[in-house]
Amino acid sequence: MSTTAMTAAVPADEQLLLNLLNTTPVIDGRELDELGDLASARRWLAANGLEKSESEWRGLLELRPILQAIVRGEQSPRALAPFLEGVGYSPRATPEGLDWALHAPEGRITAAKAVLAWDALRISSPGRLRACANTECQLFLIDRSKPNSAKWCSMAVCGNRMKARRHYHRAGETAEA
Ligand SMILES: [Zn+2]
C-alpha cells in the first residue's frame, strides 16, 4: 500500500475545532464548561451540527485538554495518536465524482474531525491558531489578519480589557508621582 500526503479537513471543521477549544471560557473569573454535563453537551453538539450522542461527548472530553495543551505548546502532537486509531477516509463513486467518507470508531468521529482540522490548519496557516494573550482568558483564536499579529480572542472583550488595564496602571503611576 502506498500513501500520499494530503489534508483531509473541510473548512467547516476549522470552526468546529475552534469552538471545541473554546468550550472552557472564563467568565467573571469562573471557568465554565460548555461540555460539563450531557445536557449541555447535547446542546453544544446540536448547535455545531453534530451527532448528539453520549459517546461522541465522551470522545470530545478526552480530546479537548490534549488539544488545548498542544495549541498552547505544552504537549507534543504525538499525544493525538489514540484519536487516530481506526480513523480513515473511503472514497465512494457518485454521479458527479467521488465522495470521501470519514470513518472512526464509535464515539470518535467528532474528535477525529477536530484533530484533522487542527492538522490542516497547522499546514495551511502555520502559527495562526493560538491562545488569547490575556492570561486570565482561556479562549483561542485563528488569526486571519494579514500581518498575523492578532493577540486577543476578541478585541471587544480581551483587547479592550487589557488596554483599559494598561491605561489604569499608567493613570495610577501618574497619580503616585
Ligand atoms: Zn481572550
Tab-separated table of C-alpha atoms and ligand atoms in Angstrom:
chain	number	residue	atom	x	y	z
A	1	MET	CA	0.000	0.000	0.000
A	2	SER	CA	1.367	3.420	-0.861
A	3	THR	CA	0.408	6.685	0.773
A	4	THR	CA	0.406	10.253	-0.366
A	5	ALA	CA	0.439	13.485	1.611
A	6	MET	CA	-2.963	15.038	1.933
A	7	THR	CA	-5.005	17.148	4.266
A	8	ALA	CA	-8.493	15.905	4.630
A	9	ALA	CA	-10.342	18.546	6.656
A	10	VAL	CA	-13.045	20.694	5.164
A	11	PRO	CA	-13.238	24.413	6.141
A	12	ALA	CA	-16.334	23.893	8.302
A	13	ASP	CA	-14.281	21.730	10.635
A	14	GLU	CA	-11.982	24.677	11.449
A	15	GLN	CA	-14.915	26.303	13.182
A	16	LEU	CA	-15.672	23.054	14.981
A	17	LEU	CA	-12.046	22.897	16.148
A	18	LEU	CA	-12.108	26.479	17.426
A	19	ASN	CA	-15.499	26.008	19.067
A	20	LEU	CA	-14.242	22.880	20.826
A	21	LEU	CA	-11.085	24.617	22.094
A	22	ASN	CA	-13.304	27.441	23.348
A	23	THR	CA	-15.735	25.344	25.400
A	24	THR	CA	-13.967	26.268	28.679
A	25	PRO	CA	-14.329	30.062	28.818
A	26	VAL	CA	-13.619	32.087	31.963
A	27	ILE	CA	-16.499	34.411	32.709
A	28	ASP	CA	-16.260	36.794	35.669
A	29	GLY	CA	-13.258	34.854	36.939
A	30	ARG	CA	-15.017	31.477	36.870
A	31	GLU	CA	-14.298	28.694	34.423
A	32	LEU	CA	-17.394	27.452	32.666
A	33	ASP	CA	-17.625	24.177	30.770
A	34	GLU	CA	-19.991	24.029	27.830
A	35	LEU	CA	-19.412	20.270	27.770
A	36	GLY	CA	-19.651	19.878	31.539
A	37	ASP	CA	-22.667	17.581	31.539
A	38	LEU	CA	-24.531	15.546	28.964
A	39	ALA	CA	-27.435	18.008	28.598
A	40	SER	CA	-25.108	20.964	27.917
A	41	ALA	CA	-23.001	18.804	25.631
A	42	ARG	CA	-26.075	17.767	23.601
A	43	ARG	CA	-26.964	21.443	23.107
A	44	TRP	CA	-23.395	22.188	22.034
A	45	LEU	CA	-23.239	19.210	19.656
A	46	ALA	CA	-26.585	20.156	18.102
A	47	ALA	CA	-25.513	23.800	17.699
A	48	ASN	CA	-22.442	22.561	15.852
A	49	GLY	CA	-24.458	20.262	13.615
A	50	LEU	CA	-23.018	17.093	15.182
A	51	GLU	CA	-24.387	13.790	16.365
A	52	LYS	CA	-25.725	14.339	19.907
A	53	SER	CA	-24.606	11.015	21.349
A	54	GLU	CA	-23.093	10.412	24.751
A	55	SER	CA	-20.172	8.518	23.221
A	56	GLU	CA	-19.280	11.468	20.938
A	57	TRP	CA	-19.395	13.726	24.015
A	58	ARG	CA	-17.023	11.420	25.920
A	59	GLY	CA	-14.651	11.326	22.958
A	60	LEU	CA	-14.522	15.133	22.922
A	61	LEU	CA	-13.943	15.327	26.685
A	62	GLU	CA	-10.895	13.083	26.252
A	63	LEU	CA	-9.541	15.034	23.315
A	64	ARG	CA	-10.141	18.606	24.494
A	65	PRO	CA	-7.464	19.011	27.205
A	66	ILE	CA	-4.874	17.382	24.937
A	67	LEU	CA	-5.714	19.627	22.005
A	68	GLN	CA	-5.721	22.725	24.221
A	69	ALA	CA	-2.288	21.785	25.599
A	70	ILE	CA	-0.900	21.153	22.094
A	71	VAL	CA	-2.103	24.542	20.828
A	72	ARG	CA	-0.530	26.182	23.895
A	73	GLY	CA	2.737	24.394	23.055
A	74	GLU	CA	2.653	22.403	26.291
A	75	GLN	CA	2.258	18.946	24.761
A	76	SER	CA	3.537	17.056	21.717
A	77	PRO	CA	1.116	16.235	18.898
A	78	ARG	CA	2.168	12.620	19.473
A	79	ALA	CA	-0.495	12.657	22.200
A	80	LEU	CA	-3.079	12.610	19.394
A	81	ALA	CA	-2.197	9.029	18.438
A	82	PRO	CA	-5.119	7.360	20.294
A	83	PHE	CA	-7.567	9.591	18.418
A	84	LEU	CA	-6.275	8.360	15.060
A	85	GLU	CA	-6.717	4.656	15.716
A	86	GLY	CA	-9.189	3.254	13.220
A	87	VAL	CA	-9.646	6.641	11.508
A	88	GLY	CA	-9.663	6.715	7.732
A	89	TYR	CA	-11.249	8.052	4.575
A	90	SER	CA	-13.002	5.946	1.960
A	91	PRO	CA	-13.941	7.133	-1.494
A	92	ARG	CA	-17.344	6.362	-2.931
A	93	ALA	CA	-18.338	6.862	-6.559
A	94	THR	CA	-21.273	9.221	-7.108
A	95	PRO	CA	-22.938	10.506	-10.313
A	96	GLU	CA	-20.750	13.655	-10.011
A	97	GLY	CA	-17.438	12.104	-8.992
A	98	LEU	CA	-16.141	10.930	-5.651
A	99	ASP	CA	-17.409	11.401	-2.129
A	100	TRP	CA	-14.949	10.901	0.731
A	101	ALA	CA	-16.438	9.464	3.884
A	102	LEU	CA	-14.611	9.787	7.197
A	103	HIS	CA	-14.875	6.757	9.421
A	104	ALA	CA	-13.787	6.351	13.023
A	105	PRO	CA	-14.586	4.044	15.935
A	106	GLU	CA	-17.739	4.561	17.983
A	107	GLY	CA	-17.707	7.962	19.704
A	108	ARG	CA	-14.624	9.194	17.877
A	109	ILE	CA	-15.986	10.813	14.707
A	110	THR	CA	-16.167	14.375	16.043
A	111	ALA	CA	-12.819	14.058	17.800
A	112	ALA	CA	-11.287	12.810	14.533
A	113	LYS	CA	-12.750	15.779	12.636
A	114	ALA	CA	-11.247	18.198	15.162
A	115	VAL	CA	-7.831	16.524	15.015
A	116	LEU	CA	-7.815	16.559	11.194
A	117	ALA	CA	-8.892	20.223	11.198
A	118	TRP	CA	-6.076	21.051	13.623
A	119	ASP	CA	-3.515	19.457	11.317
A	120	ALA	CA	-4.941	21.044	8.165
A	121	LEU	CA	-4.702	24.446	9.840
A	122	ARG	CA	-1.164	23.750	11.035
A	123	ILE	CA	-0.149	23.143	7.416
A	124	SER	CA	-2.259	25.782	5.641
A	125	SER	CA	-1.937	28.560	8.245
A	126	PRO	CA	1.132	27.909	10.425
A	127	GLY	CA	1.115	29.719	13.766
A	128	ARG	CA	-2.319	31.223	13.299
A	129	LEU	CA	-4.172	29.109	15.814
A	130	ARG	CA	-3.157	30.278	19.283
A	131	ALA	CA	-4.263	31.079	22.797
A	132	CYS	CA	-5.575	34.546	23.646
A	133	ALA	CA	-2.791	36.766	25.046
A	134	ASN	CA	-4.917	37.646	28.070
A	135	THR	CA	-3.585	35.171	30.638
A	136	GLU	CA	-6.905	35.246	32.502
A	137	CYS	CA	-8.738	34.197	29.346
A	138	GLN	CA	-8.750	30.589	28.211
A	139	LEU	CA	-10.046	31.178	24.711
A	140	PHE	CA	-8.228	30.530	21.445
A	141	LEU	CA	-8.227	32.375	18.149
A	142	ILE	CA	-7.474	31.739	14.492
A	143	ASP	CA	-5.706	34.863	13.256
A	144	ARG	CA	-6.824	35.639	9.724
A	145	SER	CA	-5.271	39.121	9.616
A	146	LYS	CA	-2.586	39.821	7.007
A	147	PRO	CA	0.202	40.718	9.476
A	148	ASN	CA	-0.702	37.722	11.706
A	149	SER	CA	-0.472	39.972	14.764
A	150	ALA	CA	-3.828	39.448	16.482
A	151	LYS	CA	-3.383	38.868	20.213
A	152	TRP	CA	-6.887	38.642	21.585
A	153	CYS	CA	-9.734	36.189	21.198
A	154	SER	CA	-11.861	39.264	20.656
A	155	MET	CA	-10.929	42.940	20.552
A	156	ALA	CA	-14.284	43.785	22.111
A	157	VAL	CA	-13.671	41.600	25.155
A	158	CYS	CA	-9.995	40.930	25.897
A	159	GLY	CA	-8.470	43.648	23.699
A	160	ASN	CA	-10.360	46.449	25.405
A	161	ARG	CA	-9.995	44.896	28.838
A	162	MET	CA	-6.198	44.706	28.514
A	163	LYS	CA	-5.992	48.231	27.079
A	164	ALA	CA	-8.115	49.564	29.931
A	165	ARG	CA	-5.844	47.817	32.422
A	166	ARG	CA	-2.713	49.367	30.915
A	167	HIS	CA	-4.408	52.767	30.950
A	168	TYR	CA	-5.390	52.233	34.588
A	169	HIS	CA	-1.792	51.346	35.534
A	170	ARG	CA	-0.440	54.412	33.736
A	171	ALA	CA	-3.006	56.653	35.403
A	172	GLY	CA	-2.061	55.105	38.785
A	173	GLU	CA	1.639	55.728	38.222
A	174	THR	CA	0.958	59.351	37.287
A	175	ALA	CA	-1.149	59.869	40.387
A	176	GLU	CA	1.569	58.458	42.636
A	177	ALA	CA	4.316	60.522	41.025
B	1	ZN	ZN	-9.452	36.437	25.357
